[in-house]
Coordinates of C-alpha atoms in Angstrom, one line a residue:
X189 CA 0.0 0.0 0.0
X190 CA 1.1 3.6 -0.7
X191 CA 0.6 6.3 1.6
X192 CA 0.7 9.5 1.2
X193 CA 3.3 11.3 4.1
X194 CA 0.6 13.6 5.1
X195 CA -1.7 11.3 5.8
X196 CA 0.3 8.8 7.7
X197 CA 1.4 11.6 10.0
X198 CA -2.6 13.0 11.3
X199 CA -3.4 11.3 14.4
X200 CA -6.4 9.3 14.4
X201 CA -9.5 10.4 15.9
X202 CA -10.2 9.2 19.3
X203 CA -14.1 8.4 20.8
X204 CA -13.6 11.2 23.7
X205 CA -13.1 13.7 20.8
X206 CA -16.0 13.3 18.8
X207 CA -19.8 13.0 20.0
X208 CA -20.9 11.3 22.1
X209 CA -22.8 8.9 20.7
X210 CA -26.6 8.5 21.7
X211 CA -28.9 6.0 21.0
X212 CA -32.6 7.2 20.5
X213 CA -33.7 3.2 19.7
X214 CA -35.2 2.1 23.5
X215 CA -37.0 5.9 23.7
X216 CA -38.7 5.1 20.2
X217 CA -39.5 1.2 21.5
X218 CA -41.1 2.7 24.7
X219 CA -43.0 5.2 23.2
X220 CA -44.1 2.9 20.1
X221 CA -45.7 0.6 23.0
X222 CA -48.8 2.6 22.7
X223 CA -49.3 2.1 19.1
X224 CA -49.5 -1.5 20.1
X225 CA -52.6 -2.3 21.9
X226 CA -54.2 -5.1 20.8
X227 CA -50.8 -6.9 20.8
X228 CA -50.1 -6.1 24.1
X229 CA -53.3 -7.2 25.4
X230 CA -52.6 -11.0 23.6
X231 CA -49.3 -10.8 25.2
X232 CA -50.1 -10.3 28.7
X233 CA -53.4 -12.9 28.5
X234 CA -50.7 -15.2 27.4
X235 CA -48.3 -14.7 30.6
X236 CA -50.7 -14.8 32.4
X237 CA -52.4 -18.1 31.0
X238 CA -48.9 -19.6 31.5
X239 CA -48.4 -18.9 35.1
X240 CA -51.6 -20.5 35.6
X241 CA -50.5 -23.6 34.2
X242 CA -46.4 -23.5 34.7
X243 CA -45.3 -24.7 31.8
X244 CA -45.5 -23.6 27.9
X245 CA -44.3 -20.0 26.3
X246 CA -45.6 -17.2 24.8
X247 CA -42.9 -16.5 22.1
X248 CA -45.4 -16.0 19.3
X249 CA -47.3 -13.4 21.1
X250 CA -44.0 -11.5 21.6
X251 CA -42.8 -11.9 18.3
X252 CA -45.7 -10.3 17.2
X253 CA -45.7 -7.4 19.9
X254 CA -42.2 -7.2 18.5
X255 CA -42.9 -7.0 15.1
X256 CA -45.5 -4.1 15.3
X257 CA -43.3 -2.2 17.7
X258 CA -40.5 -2.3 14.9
X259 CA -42.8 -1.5 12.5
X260 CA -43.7 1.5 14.5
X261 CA -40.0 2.6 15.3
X262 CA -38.7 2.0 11.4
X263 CA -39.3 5.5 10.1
X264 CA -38.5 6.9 13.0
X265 CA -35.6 5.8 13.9
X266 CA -33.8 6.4 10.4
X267 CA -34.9 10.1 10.7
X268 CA -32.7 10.1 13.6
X269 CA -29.8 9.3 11.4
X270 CA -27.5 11.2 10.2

């Protein structure tokens, strides 16, 4: 590889002197909650279906809860993006 001299001689950036970096990801989950109702409601009559009996999951509910949260936070999240 050829370097230029210049270039080899700048220091590199270090993390304490740029930015510090924030992530806006669990504000836009937690606020995109609301937008979720119905699949909230599923989820919780799940849990609570499954500490009556002890035994089974509820990974499908919460997949879906998932899934309409992330469709919630998409778009906003990328505006967030420089």
């Amino acid at each position: 590889f050829f370097f230029i001299e210049e270039e080899r001689s700048k220091p590199l950036s270090t993390m304490s002197e740029e930015a510090e970096v924030v992530d806006h990801l669990p504000a836009l989950k937690a606020s995109c909650k609301s937008h979720c109702p119905a699949q909230i409601k599923e989820y919780n009559a799940c849990k609570q279906r499954i500490a009556k009996l002890g035994e089974g999951d509820c990974e499908a509910w919460y997949f879906d809860l998932l899934h309409c949260v992330d469709h919630c936070v998409a778009p906003l999240a990328f505006k967030k993006l420089k």
